[in-house]
Amino acid sequence: MRVVAGVLSAVLVGGVLAGQGTGVAAEASAPEAERTGLPAAAKNVELRAAVPETEGAVSINFMQYRRRDVMFLSGTFGLKTYDVTDVDRPRLLDHLTKQELALPGDDPEQRFWENEDVTVDPNRKLVFLARERSAFGRQAGADRPTGVYFVSAADPARLELLSFAPMGTGHITSCVNDCSYLWTTGYDGTPSTDPDTYRRSGKVFVTDIRDPRDPKTLSTYVDLNRNQGETHMTHDVQVDAAGVAWVAGTGGTRGYHTRGWHRDPLSGRVREATPVDPVPYAGGAAPKPDMPTSFSHNSFRPVGRTLKDGPKPSREHPAGSLLLHTEEAFGSATCEDQGRFVISSLAGSTGGESWRATPERPFHLKTVGVWSPDDQEGTLPGPDVFCSAHYFDVHERIVAYSWYEQGTRFLDISDPANPIQVAYWRPEGAVSFAPYWHRGRVFVADLARGVEVVKLTSGAYEAQASHTKVTLRTGAVDAVVRPAESPRRRLPLAPDPDYGYACPMLVGRCTPGEPCC
């Protein structure tokens, strides 16, 4: 059964995109009357494959098995593996179903949720799936287990569930120190009457996974007092090429050393950093005018081997001094006021400034550049479009970036002060969660449409070389994007019970009219 009514199950209608200058060669897969999602728009992007039966896709990762390239897809359906050795023809290998992930007391017919950024250990061939409070329809006020599933992918065609580690959160789990430990983030369950879900309590839970069949979650927490001295929501962890672990959440993004000997800016002493007792490095919140909610969703610091993917270093912004991060927020249908992409300078943040900040004496990073889909070509006008920056991935100075119903955008960030759009992919009925660069392609995890494999055309790279953005469209375009004979229907999205619209769920089929996950 389809997750979202009216969303095409395979590829786009060629006639819809023919005038947009893309390389899409597609065919109709549903009658005209059934196509009730957003009208499509794209430029400088070519659709290479649409993977069937992947609606509900949330996150993707990859592992190499000698000559076989394998994609791991996490979604509301559980975990699926695909052979992507032929990158344009993904082939299903195995499916660890949601029924197999269900714990006692779960309704196995409802959805696995959420594992927003699937993590893998490429050395031991392990996959880690974070389980949220609202998984399998668990309701507030009842027992709602959270934690991490450990899955062996020694043979990606025969996935094996090894164990489940309960812990106080389960939104996203990430490897640190070569996957000898996990840092797991999200709302920690502390009761709150604050209507602002971003201000709920969160911290990093640390789990020793040197023995994946017997994981041990420790009693020590990381990244407390992260929002100007107050403990609020943690969300995502990204480890950069220099080994610094960046924790995003309410109050911005802060980096930690987790190994080696470093000077602790809070004590002034040189000490050993560990995953249990890391040493603060740098980071903080973006200024309120640039990131009004102060909720940083995820991040990337170009450094070392990834320096070539980020903005070009300069005297003003030397190598390793820039932080790219996302505001997930839904205050604007076109992300004019909230939900934007921000490039910040880390200069002036290495002395523990964010860790010493208080509500009375806050600390903010200096903003270098900001971008959003607002008033850009390919953007649908409001007021009912669902727009927020979400996950992004970077390759050779081009950011592939998800903006929910505003689709996947491709930005040239060579000049960090002036990011520009060089391509976009906003197919009909999209709810773009996360794009991933992989072997010359971008794999888009779309909650509504499933997984689509796209490729930038030469036009995108020509625009990057000349630093010329695709044509800006201004003025009212309602008549174009929403013709009277084909009115747009709002996609059935509902707020997560704990995170609100920061983690929107599709309204499901479990109970008519009610969200299920």
Short mmCIF file of C-alpha atoms in Angstrom, two decimals:
data_model
loop_
_atom_site.label_atom_id
_atom_site.label_comp_id
_atom_site.label_asym_id
_atom_site.label_seq_id
_atom_site.Cartn_x
_atom_site.Cartn_y
_atom_site.Cartn_z
CA MET A 1 0.00 0.00 0.00
CA ARG A 2 1.32 3.45 -0.84
CA VAL A 3 2.47 5.68 2.00
CA VAL A 4 1.31 8.93 0.41
CA ALA A 5 -1.70 9.08 -1.88
CA GLY A 6 -1.02 10.49 -5.29
CA VAL A 7 2.76 10.20 -5.27
CA LEU A 8 4.26 8.61 -8.36
CA SER A 9 5.76 5.22 -7.67
CA ALA A 10 8.57 5.33 -10.21
CA VAL A 11 9.86 8.08 -12.50
CA LEU A 12 8.64 11.53 -13.44
CA VAL A 13 6.35 12.42 -16.28
CA GLY A 14 8.61 13.49 -19.13
CA GLY A 15 6.26 16.21 -20.33
CA VAL A 16 6.32 17.96 -16.96
CA LEU A 17 10.10 18.34 -17.00
CA ALA A 18 10.70 18.67 -20.73
CA GLY A 19 10.77 22.45 -20.58
CA GLN A 20 13.13 22.57 -17.60
CA GLY A 21 16.32 21.69 -19.44
CA THR A 22 17.08 18.41 -17.66
CA GLY A 23 18.29 15.12 -19.03
CA VAL A 24 15.36 13.17 -17.61
CA ALA A 25 13.95 10.50 -19.87
CA ALA A 26 10.82 9.32 -18.08
CA GLU A 27 7.38 7.90 -18.58
CA ALA A 28 4.03 8.22 -16.87
CA SER A 29 3.55 5.66 -14.13
CA ALA A 30 0.09 6.71 -12.90
CA PRO A 31 -3.04 8.17 -14.49
CA GLU A 32 -3.21 11.96 -14.66
CA ALA A 33 -6.04 12.05 -12.14
CA GLU A 34 -3.93 10.22 -9.55
CA ARG A 35 -1.00 12.66 -9.69
CA THR A 36 -1.94 14.99 -6.84
CA GLY A 37 1.47 15.87 -5.41
CA LEU A 38 3.52 18.99 -6.07
CA PRO A 39 4.15 19.78 -9.75
CA ALA A 40 7.72 18.91 -10.67
CA ALA A 41 10.64 21.19 -11.42
CA ALA A 42 14.30 20.48 -12.09
CA LYS A 43 17.35 21.94 -13.75
CA ASN A 44 20.83 20.58 -14.52
CA VAL A 45 19.87 17.22 -12.98
CA GLU A 46 19.34 13.88 -14.70
CA LEU A 47 17.32 11.04 -13.14
CA ARG A 48 19.24 7.78 -13.43
CA ALA A 49 17.14 5.38 -11.33
CA ALA A 50 14.11 5.23 -9.06
CA VAL A 51 14.32 2.35 -6.60
CA PRO A 52 10.93 0.61 -6.20
CA GLU A 53 9.31 -0.15 -2.84
CA THR A 54 11.45 2.34 -0.92
CA GLU A 55 8.76 4.84 0.12
CA GLY A 56 9.42 5.79 3.72
CA ALA A 57 13.18 6.15 3.08
CA VAL A 58 14.92 8.08 5.84
CA SER A 59 18.71 7.62 5.59
CA ILE A 60 21.42 5.89 3.55
CA ASN A 61 24.99 4.69 3.99
CA PHE A 62 27.43 2.58 1.97
CA MET A 63 30.00 -0.15 2.53
CA GLN A 64 32.47 -1.83 0.19
CA TYR A 65 32.79 -5.65 -0.01
CA ARG A 66 35.82 -6.32 -2.20
CA ARG A 67 34.40 -5.58 -5.65
CA ARG A 68 30.79 -5.29 -4.46
CA ASP A 69 29.39 -1.89 -3.49
CA VAL A 70 26.46 -2.07 -1.05
CA MET A 71 23.88 0.54 -0.05
CA PHE A 72 22.20 0.38 3.36
CA LEU A 73 18.77 2.02 3.41
CA SER A 74 16.99 2.74 6.68
CA GLY A 75 13.33 3.69 6.68
CA THR A 76 9.93 3.17 8.19
CA PHE A 77 10.07 -0.38 6.76
CA GLY A 78 13.26 -1.37 8.65
CA LEU A 79 16.64 -1.88 6.95
CA LYS A 80 17.24 -2.85 3.32
CA THR A 81 20.49 -3.64 1.49
CA TYR A 82 21.14 -3.12 -2.21
CA ASP A 83 23.97 -4.07 -4.51
CA VAL A 84 24.91 -0.78 -6.21
CA THR A 85 28.03 -2.00 -7.98
CA ASP A 86 26.16 -0.91 -11.10
CA VAL A 87 25.37 2.45 -9.59
CA ASP A 88 22.39 3.12 -11.87
CA ARG A 89 20.75 -0.27 -11.26
CA PRO A 90 20.40 -0.93 -7.51
CA ARG A 91 19.53 -4.57 -6.79
CA LEU A 92 17.82 -5.65 -3.55
CA LEU A 93 19.87 -8.05 -1.42
CA ASP A 94 18.03 -8.36 1.90
CA HIS A 95 15.39 -6.77 4.11
CA LEU A 96 15.49 -6.72 7.91
CA THR A 97 11.81 -5.98 8.41
CA LYS A 98 10.14 -3.77 10.96
CA GLN A 99 8.45 -6.89 12.29
CA GLU A 100 11.87 -8.35 13.06
CA LEU A 101 12.86 -5.14 14.85
CA ALA A 102 9.70 -5.06 17.00
CA LEU A 103 10.18 -5.40 20.77
CA PRO A 104 7.64 -6.87 23.23
CA GLY A 105 4.71 -4.48 23.46
CA ASP A 106 5.23 -3.04 19.95
CA ASP A 107 2.61 -3.04 17.23
CA PRO A 108 4.71 -4.58 14.43
CA GLU A 109 2.33 -3.26 11.77
CA GLN A 110 3.25 0.31 12.61
CA ARG A 111 6.43 1.98 11.47
CA PHE A 112 10.00 1.72 12.62
CA TRP A 113 11.17 5.24 13.56
CA GLU A 114 13.49 7.02 13.03
CA ASN A 115 17.25 6.33 12.72
CA GLU A 116 17.65 9.62 10.91
CA ASP A 117 21.30 9.08 9.98
CA VAL A 118 22.14 5.37 9.59
CA THR A 119 25.65 4.58 10.85
CA VAL A 120 27.91 1.72 9.72
CA ASP A 121 31.22 0.22 10.83
CA PRO A 122 33.03 -0.62 7.56
CA ASN A 123 35.74 -2.66 9.32
CA ARG A 124 33.53 -5.01 11.33
CA LYS A 125 30.66 -4.76 8.85
CA LEU A 126 28.12 -3.61 11.44
CA VAL A 127 25.04 -1.39 11.09
CA PHE A 128 23.54 0.64 13.93
CA LEU A 129 19.85 1.61 14.00
CA ALA A 130 18.60 4.18 16.52
CA ARG A 131 15.08 3.64 17.85
CA GLU A 132 12.90 6.61 18.83
CA ARG A 133 10.20 6.85 21.52
CA SER A 134 7.42 6.97 18.96
CA ALA A 135 8.57 3.82 17.10
CA PHE A 136 5.86 1.24 16.42
CA GLY A 137 3.09 3.60 17.51
CA ARG A 138 4.20 3.93 21.13
CA GLN A 139 2.16 6.71 22.74
CA ALA A 140 3.15 9.28 25.35
CA GLY A 141 2.41 8.13 28.88
CA ALA A 142 3.18 4.48 28.12
CA ASP A 143 6.43 2.54 28.13
CA ARG A 144 8.45 3.77 25.15
CA PRO A 145 11.83 2.04 24.86
CA THR A 146 14.67 3.85 23.10
CA GLY A 147 18.15 2.74 22.16
CA VAL A 148 20.19 1.16 19.38
CA TYR A 149 19.90 -2.09 17.41
CA PHE A 150 23.15 -3.80 16.39
CA VAL A 151 23.03 -5.58 13.04
CA SER A 152 25.70 -7.77 11.48
CA ALA A 153 26.17 -7.17 7.76
CA ALA A 154 29.09 -9.57 7.34
CA ASP A 155 26.99 -10.91 4.50
CA PRO A 156 24.83 -8.02 3.25
CA ALA A 157 22.47 -10.52 1.66
CA ARG A 158 21.85 -12.14 5.08
CA LEU A 159 21.47 -9.46 7.73
CA GLU A 160 21.61 -10.69 11.34
CA LEU A 161 20.16 -8.82 14.32
CA LEU A 162 22.74 -9.15 17.11
CA SER A 163 21.40 -7.14 20.04
CA PHE A 164 19.47 -4.13 21.24
CA ALA A 165 20.99 -1.67 23.72
CA PRO A 166 18.38 0.31 25.68
CA MET A 167 19.33 3.88 26.54
CA GLY A 168 17.71 7.18 27.38
CA THR A 169 17.45 8.39 23.80
CA GLY A 170 17.42 6.97 20.29
CA HIS A 171 17.09 9.63 17.63
CA ILE A 172 20.49 9.32 15.94
CA THR A 173 23.54 7.21 16.80
CA SER A 174 27.04 7.92 15.47
CA CYS A 175 30.43 6.23 15.62
CA VAL A 176 33.42 7.84 17.32
CA ASN A 177 36.98 6.51 17.61
CA ASP A 178 36.66 4.07 14.70
CA CYS A 179 33.35 2.70 15.98
CA SER A 180 34.71 1.56 19.33
CA TYR A 181 32.08 3.84 20.90
CA LEU A 182 28.70 5.25 19.90
CA TRP A 183 27.42 8.71 20.70
CA THR A 184 23.62 8.67 20.64
CA THR A 185 21.64 11.91 20.59
CA GLY A 186 18.11 13.26 20.92
CA TYR A 187 15.50 14.12 23.53
CA ASP A 188 16.38 12.32 26.76
CA GLY A 189 12.85 11.95 28.14
CA THR A 190 13.12 14.55 30.90
CA PRO A 191 9.57 15.88 31.49
CA SER A 192 9.08 19.39 30.15
CA THR A 193 6.22 21.89 29.99
CA ASP A 194 8.11 24.17 27.60
CA PRO A 195 6.05 24.44 24.37
CA ASP A 196 9.29 24.92 22.42
CA THR A 197 10.37 21.36 21.58
CA TYR A 198 13.89 22.58 20.78
CA ARG A 199 14.31 23.47 24.46
CA ARG A 200 13.63 19.97 25.72
CA SER A 201 16.46 18.27 27.54
CA GLY A 202 19.02 16.33 25.53
CA LYS A 203 22.51 14.96 25.98
CA VAL A 204 24.93 12.58 24.32
CA PHE A 205 24.71 9.00 25.61
CA VAL A 206 28.03 7.11 25.35
CA THR A 207 28.06 3.37 24.58
CA ASP A 208 31.09 1.09 24.58
CA ILE A 209 30.64 -1.19 21.56
CA ARG A 210 33.97 -2.96 21.46
CA ASP A 211 31.86 -6.09 21.94
CA PRO A 212 28.77 -5.47 19.76
CA ARG A 213 26.96 -8.47 21.26
CA ASP A 214 27.36 -6.92 24.72
CA PRO A 215 27.21 -3.12 24.34
CA LYS A 216 27.58 -1.09 27.53
CA THR A 217 25.95 2.34 27.83
CA LEU A 218 27.86 4.37 30.40
CA SER A 219 26.50 6.64 33.10
CA THR A 220 28.57 9.63 31.97
CA TYR A 221 26.96 12.11 29.53
CA VAL A 222 28.54 14.46 27.01
CA ASP A 223 27.57 17.95 25.76
CA LEU A 224 25.57 19.21 28.71
CA ASN A 225 24.75 22.94 29.04
CA ARG A 226 25.01 23.33 25.27
CA ASN A 227 22.60 26.23 24.75
CA GLN A 228 24.21 29.30 26.34
CA GLY A 229 24.75 27.33 29.55
CA GLU A 230 21.45 25.44 29.53
CA THR A 231 20.97 21.73 28.72
CA HIS A 232 18.78 21.44 25.64
CA MET A 233 18.27 19.10 22.70
CA THR A 234 21.17 17.29 21.05
CA HIS A 235 20.55 16.08 17.52
CA ASP A 236 23.39 14.85 15.32
CA VAL A 237 27.09 13.96 15.51
CA GLN A 238 29.51 14.23 12.58
CA VAL A 239 33.20 13.32 12.93
CA ASP A 240 35.44 15.37 10.64
CA ALA A 241 38.60 14.24 8.84
CA ALA A 242 40.74 15.48 11.76
CA GLY A 243 38.81 13.29 14.22
CA VAL A 244 36.83 16.11 15.88
CA ALA A 245 33.28 15.07 16.79
CA TRP A 246 30.77 17.85 16.09
CA VAL A 247 27.51 17.74 18.07
CA ALA A 248 24.61 19.72 16.58
CA GLY A 249 21.44 20.70 18.39
CA THR A 250 19.76 23.55 20.22
CA GLY A 251 22.44 26.15 20.84
CA GLY A 252 24.41 25.45 17.67
CA THR A 253 27.24 23.04 16.89
CA ARG A 254 30.20 22.24 19.16
CA GLY A 255 33.26 20.13 18.46
CA TYR A 256 35.14 17.75 20.77
CA HIS A 257 38.46 15.91 20.68
CA THR A 258 37.78 12.27 21.56
CA ARG A 259 41.34 10.89 21.41
CA GLY A 260 44.91 12.12 21.92
CA TRP A 261 46.33 14.75 24.28
CA HIS A 262 44.97 18.29 24.05
CA ARG A 263 44.81 21.47 26.06
CA ASP A 264 41.44 21.73 27.78
CA PRO A 265 40.35 25.38 27.33
CA LEU A 266 38.17 25.16 30.45
CA SER A 267 40.91 24.03 32.84
CA GLY A 268 43.99 25.18 30.96
CA ARG A 269 45.57 21.73 31.48
CA VAL A 270 46.75 19.31 28.82
CA ARG A 271 44.89 16.04 29.27
CA GLU A 272 43.90 12.93 27.36
CA ALA A 273 40.65 13.07 25.42
CA THR A 274 38.39 10.01 25.36
CA PRO A 275 34.85 9.34 24.09
CA VAL A 276 33.70 9.32 27.73
CA ASP A 277 35.59 12.48 28.71
CA PRO A 278 36.24 14.52 25.54
CA VAL A 279 38.13 17.80 25.37
CA PRO A 280 36.17 20.82 24.08
CA TYR A 281 37.57 22.21 20.83
CA ALA A 282 35.46 24.94 19.19
CA GLY A 283 32.01 25.94 17.95
CA GLY A 284 28.82 27.51 19.19
CA ALA A 285 25.57 29.05 18.03
CA ALA A 286 24.98 31.11 14.92
CA PRO A 287 23.64 34.64 15.55
CA LYS A 288 19.89 34.84 16.05
CA PRO A 289 19.24 36.86 12.85
CA ASP A 290 20.82 34.03 10.81
CA MET A 291 19.53 31.04 12.80
CA PRO A 292 16.59 32.34 14.86
CA THR A 293 15.77 29.06 16.60
CA SER A 294 19.45 28.28 17.35
CA PHE A 295 18.62 24.68 16.39
CA SER A 296 21.49 23.28 14.36
CA HIS A 297 20.42 20.04 12.69
CA ASN A 298 23.73 18.68 11.33
CA SER A 299 27.14 19.97 10.30
CA PHE A 300 30.36 19.57 8.33
CA ARG A 301 33.84 21.04 8.83
CA PRO A 302 35.99 20.75 5.69
CA VAL A 303 39.49 19.82 6.85
CA GLY A 304 42.25 17.41 5.87
CA ARG A 305 41.23 15.04 3.07
CA THR A 306 37.80 16.73 2.84
CA LEU A 307 39.19 20.24 2.46
CA LYS A 308 38.71 20.04 -1.32
CA ASP A 309 34.97 19.52 -0.76
CA GLY A 310 34.42 22.72 1.19
CA PRO A 311 34.87 26.39 0.31
CA LYS A 312 38.22 27.44 -1.07
CA PRO A 313 40.54 28.36 1.83
CA SER A 314 41.70 31.98 1.93
CA ARG A 315 43.71 34.29 4.15
CA GLU A 316 40.48 35.40 5.78
CA HIS A 317 39.16 31.83 6.13
CA PRO A 318 42.11 29.40 6.35
CA ALA A 319 41.82 25.62 6.15
CA GLY A 320 39.69 24.13 8.91
CA SER A 321 38.26 27.45 10.08
CA LEU A 322 34.76 27.12 8.59
CA LEU A 323 31.73 25.21 9.85
CA LEU A 324 28.76 24.41 7.59
CA HIS A 325 25.53 23.75 9.47
CA THR A 326 21.77 23.58 9.03
CA GLU A 327 18.87 25.21 10.81
CA GLU A 328 15.89 22.89 10.84
CA ALA A 329 12.87 25.12 11.43
CA PHE A 330 9.50 25.65 9.80
CA GLY A 331 8.67 29.31 10.28
CA SER A 332 8.54 30.00 6.54
CA ALA A 333 7.15 28.02 3.61
CA THR A 334 10.06 29.21 1.45
CA CYS A 335 12.66 29.29 4.29
CA GLU A 336 12.85 33.07 4.06
CA ASP A 337 13.04 33.56 7.82
CA GLN A 338 13.96 30.13 9.19
CA GLY A 339 15.33 26.80 8.04
CA ARG A 340 18.43 28.05 6.25
CA PHE A 341 21.96 26.91 5.44
CA VAL A 342 24.61 28.81 7.39
CA ILE A 343 28.40 28.92 6.97
CA SER A 344 30.11 30.08 10.17
CA SER A 345 33.66 31.00 11.11
CA LEU A 346 35.18 29.11 14.05
CA ALA A 347 37.57 31.98 14.73
CA GLY A 348 37.33 33.12 18.34
CA SER A 349 35.61 29.95 19.56
CA THR A 350 38.58 27.75 20.56
CA GLY A 351 38.96 29.16 24.06
CA GLY A 352 35.88 27.47 25.55
CA GLU A 353 33.64 30.46 24.82
CA SER A 354 30.53 28.39 24.07
CA TRP A 355 31.08 26.25 27.17
CA ARG A 356 31.33 29.36 29.38
CA ALA A 357 28.32 31.13 27.86
CA THR A 358 25.19 31.93 29.89
CA PRO A 359 21.77 33.31 28.93
CA GLU A 360 22.94 36.67 30.25
CA ARG A 361 26.29 36.49 28.43
CA PRO A 362 25.68 34.46 25.26
CA PHE A 363 28.30 33.56 22.67
CA HIS A 364 27.77 33.44 18.91
CA LEU A 365 29.92 32.48 15.95
CA LYS A 366 30.51 34.94 13.13
CA THR A 367 28.39 34.23 10.06
CA VAL A 368 30.24 34.06 6.73
CA GLY A 369 27.40 33.08 4.36
CA VAL A 370 23.69 32.15 4.35
CA TRP A 371 21.48 30.51 1.69
CA SER A 372 17.87 29.41 1.44
CA PRO A 373 15.46 28.47 -1.38
CA ASP A 374 13.55 31.69 -0.81
CA ASP A 375 13.01 33.55 -4.11
CA GLN A 376 15.19 31.06 -5.99
CA GLU A 377 14.36 29.29 -9.23
CA GLY A 378 12.45 26.06 -8.67
CA THR A 379 10.93 27.23 -5.38
CA LEU A 380 7.21 26.96 -4.73
CA PRO A 381 5.51 29.91 -3.02
CA GLY A 382 3.78 29.55 0.35
CA PRO A 383 1.97 29.64 2.55
CA ASP A 384 1.40 25.88 2.78
CA VAL A 385 4.68 24.46 1.43
CA PHE A 386 6.72 22.49 3.95
CA CYS A 387 10.23 23.97 3.91
CA SER A 388 13.28 23.55 6.13
CA ALA A 389 16.93 22.79 5.63
CA HIS A 390 17.65 19.17 6.51
CA TYR A 391 20.61 16.88 5.72
CA PHE A 392 23.32 17.83 3.25
CA ASP A 393 26.40 16.22 1.73
CA VAL A 394 29.39 17.91 0.10
CA HIS A 395 31.58 16.91 -2.84
CA GLU A 396 34.14 19.07 -4.65
CA ARG A 397 32.63 22.33 -3.41
CA ILE A 398 29.04 21.44 -4.35
CA VAL A 399 26.55 20.91 -1.54
CA ALA A 400 23.66 18.52 -2.21
CA TYR A 401 20.98 19.75 0.17
CA SER A 402 17.49 18.56 1.16
CA TRP A 403 14.70 21.06 1.80
CA TYR A 404 11.64 18.79 2.32
CA GLU A 405 8.88 19.82 -0.13
CA GLN A 406 11.24 22.33 -1.77
CA GLY A 407 13.27 19.35 -2.96
CA THR A 408 17.02 18.81 -3.28
CA ARG A 409 19.20 21.80 -4.09
CA PHE A 410 22.78 21.88 -5.35
CA LEU A 411 24.90 24.83 -4.22
CA ASP A 412 28.33 25.97 -5.27
CA ILE A 413 30.11 26.96 -2.04
CA SER A 414 33.51 27.84 -3.56
CA ASP A 415 33.00 31.35 -2.18
CA PRO A 416 31.69 30.83 1.38
CA ALA A 417 30.29 34.35 1.53
CA ASN A 418 28.22 33.83 -1.60
CA PRO A 419 26.75 30.31 -1.99
CA ILE A 420 24.79 29.98 -5.25
CA GLN A 421 22.35 27.44 -6.66
CA VAL A 422 23.66 25.59 -9.74
CA ALA A 423 21.00 22.85 -9.98
CA TYR A 424 17.83 21.64 -8.30
CA TRP A 425 15.64 18.53 -8.16
CA ARG A 426 12.08 19.02 -6.93
CA PRO A 427 10.05 16.11 -8.28
CA GLU A 428 6.33 15.81 -7.82
CA GLY A 429 5.25 15.10 -4.25
CA ALA A 430 8.78 15.21 -2.84
CA VAL A 431 9.62 15.13 0.88
CA SER A 432 13.40 15.23 0.50
CA PHE A 433 15.12 14.04 3.69
CA ALA A 434 18.76 13.48 2.74
CA PRO A 435 21.03 13.37 -0.34
CA TYR A 436 24.29 11.38 -0.52
CA TRP A 437 27.12 11.80 -3.02
CA HIS A 438 28.36 8.39 -4.17
CA ARG A 439 30.52 7.54 -7.18
CA GLY A 440 29.44 10.44 -9.34
CA ARG A 441 25.78 10.17 -8.37
CA VAL A 442 23.52 11.57 -5.67
CA PHE A 443 21.26 9.11 -3.87
CA VAL A 444 18.23 11.01 -2.53
CA ALA A 445 16.31 9.52 0.41
CA ASP A 446 12.80 10.88 -0.02
CA LEU A 447 10.25 10.02 2.65
CA ALA A 448 7.38 10.09 0.14
CA ARG A 449 8.94 8.99 -3.15
CA GLY A 450 11.61 6.58 -1.94
CA VAL A 451 15.19 6.49 -3.21
CA GLU A 452 16.09 8.24 -6.45
CA VAL A 453 19.54 8.21 -8.06
CA VAL A 454 20.35 11.45 -9.87
CA LYS A 455 23.34 12.91 -11.67
CA LEU A 456 24.32 16.51 -12.27
CA THR A 457 24.56 17.48 -15.93
CA SER A 458 27.32 19.56 -17.49
CA GLY A 459 25.20 22.67 -16.98
CA ALA A 460 25.68 22.45 -13.21
CA TYR A 461 29.45 22.29 -13.49
CA GLU A 462 29.50 25.10 -16.04
CA ALA A 463 27.51 27.22 -13.62
CA GLN A 464 29.98 26.35 -10.88
CA ALA A 465 32.99 27.18 -13.06
CA SER A 466 31.57 30.61 -13.90
CA HIS A 467 30.00 31.02 -10.46
CA THR A 468 26.70 31.85 -12.13
CA LYS A 469 23.52 30.78 -10.39
CA VAL A 470 20.64 29.30 -12.32
CA THR A 471 18.20 32.00 -13.35
CA LEU A 472 16.41 33.71 -10.51
CA ARG A 473 12.64 33.72 -10.82
CA THR A 474 10.76 36.50 -9.11
CA GLY A 475 7.14 37.52 -8.94
CA ALA A 476 3.94 35.55 -8.49
CA VAL A 477 3.96 32.10 -10.06
CA ASP A 478 0.88 30.57 -8.43
CA ALA A 479 -0.87 30.20 -11.76
CA VAL A 480 2.03 28.15 -13.07
CA VAL A 481 2.61 25.85 -10.13
CA ARG A 482 -0.99 25.38 -9.08
CA PRO A 483 -3.34 25.37 -12.10
CA ALA A 484 -7.05 25.33 -11.34
CA GLU A 485 -7.60 22.00 -13.08
CA SER A 486 -4.95 20.33 -10.92
CA PRO A 487 -5.04 21.84 -7.42
CA ARG A 488 -2.25 20.92 -5.06
CA ARG A 489 -3.07 18.73 -2.09
CA ARG A 490 -1.12 19.17 1.12
CA LEU A 491 0.98 16.10 1.82
CA PRO A 492 -0.28 14.31 4.95
CA LEU A 493 2.49 15.28 7.38
CA ALA A 494 2.05 15.24 11.15
CA PRO A 495 4.29 16.42 14.01
CA ASP A 496 6.35 13.87 15.91
CA PRO A 497 4.97 13.48 19.48
CA ASP A 498 8.29 14.58 21.01
CA TYR A 499 10.03 16.69 18.35
CA GLY A 500 7.05 18.38 16.72
CA TYR A 501 7.57 19.37 13.10
CA ALA A 502 11.32 19.16 13.63
CA CYS A 503 10.83 15.49 12.71
CA PRO A 504 7.63 15.30 10.66
CA MET A 505 5.92 11.97 10.13
CA LEU A 506 3.73 10.95 7.26
CA VAL A 507 0.14 10.29 8.28
CA GLY A 508 -0.18 6.55 7.88
CA ARG A 509 -2.84 3.93 7.41
CA CYS A 510 -2.78 2.48 10.92
CA THR A 511 -5.71 4.50 12.28
CA PRO A 512 -7.64 6.66 9.83
CA GLY A 513 -6.84 10.32 10.34
CA GLU A 514 -4.18 9.71 12.99
CA PRO A 515 -0.38 9.81 12.62
CA CYS A 516 1.40 6.50 12.92
CA CYS A 517 5.07 5.81 12.79
#
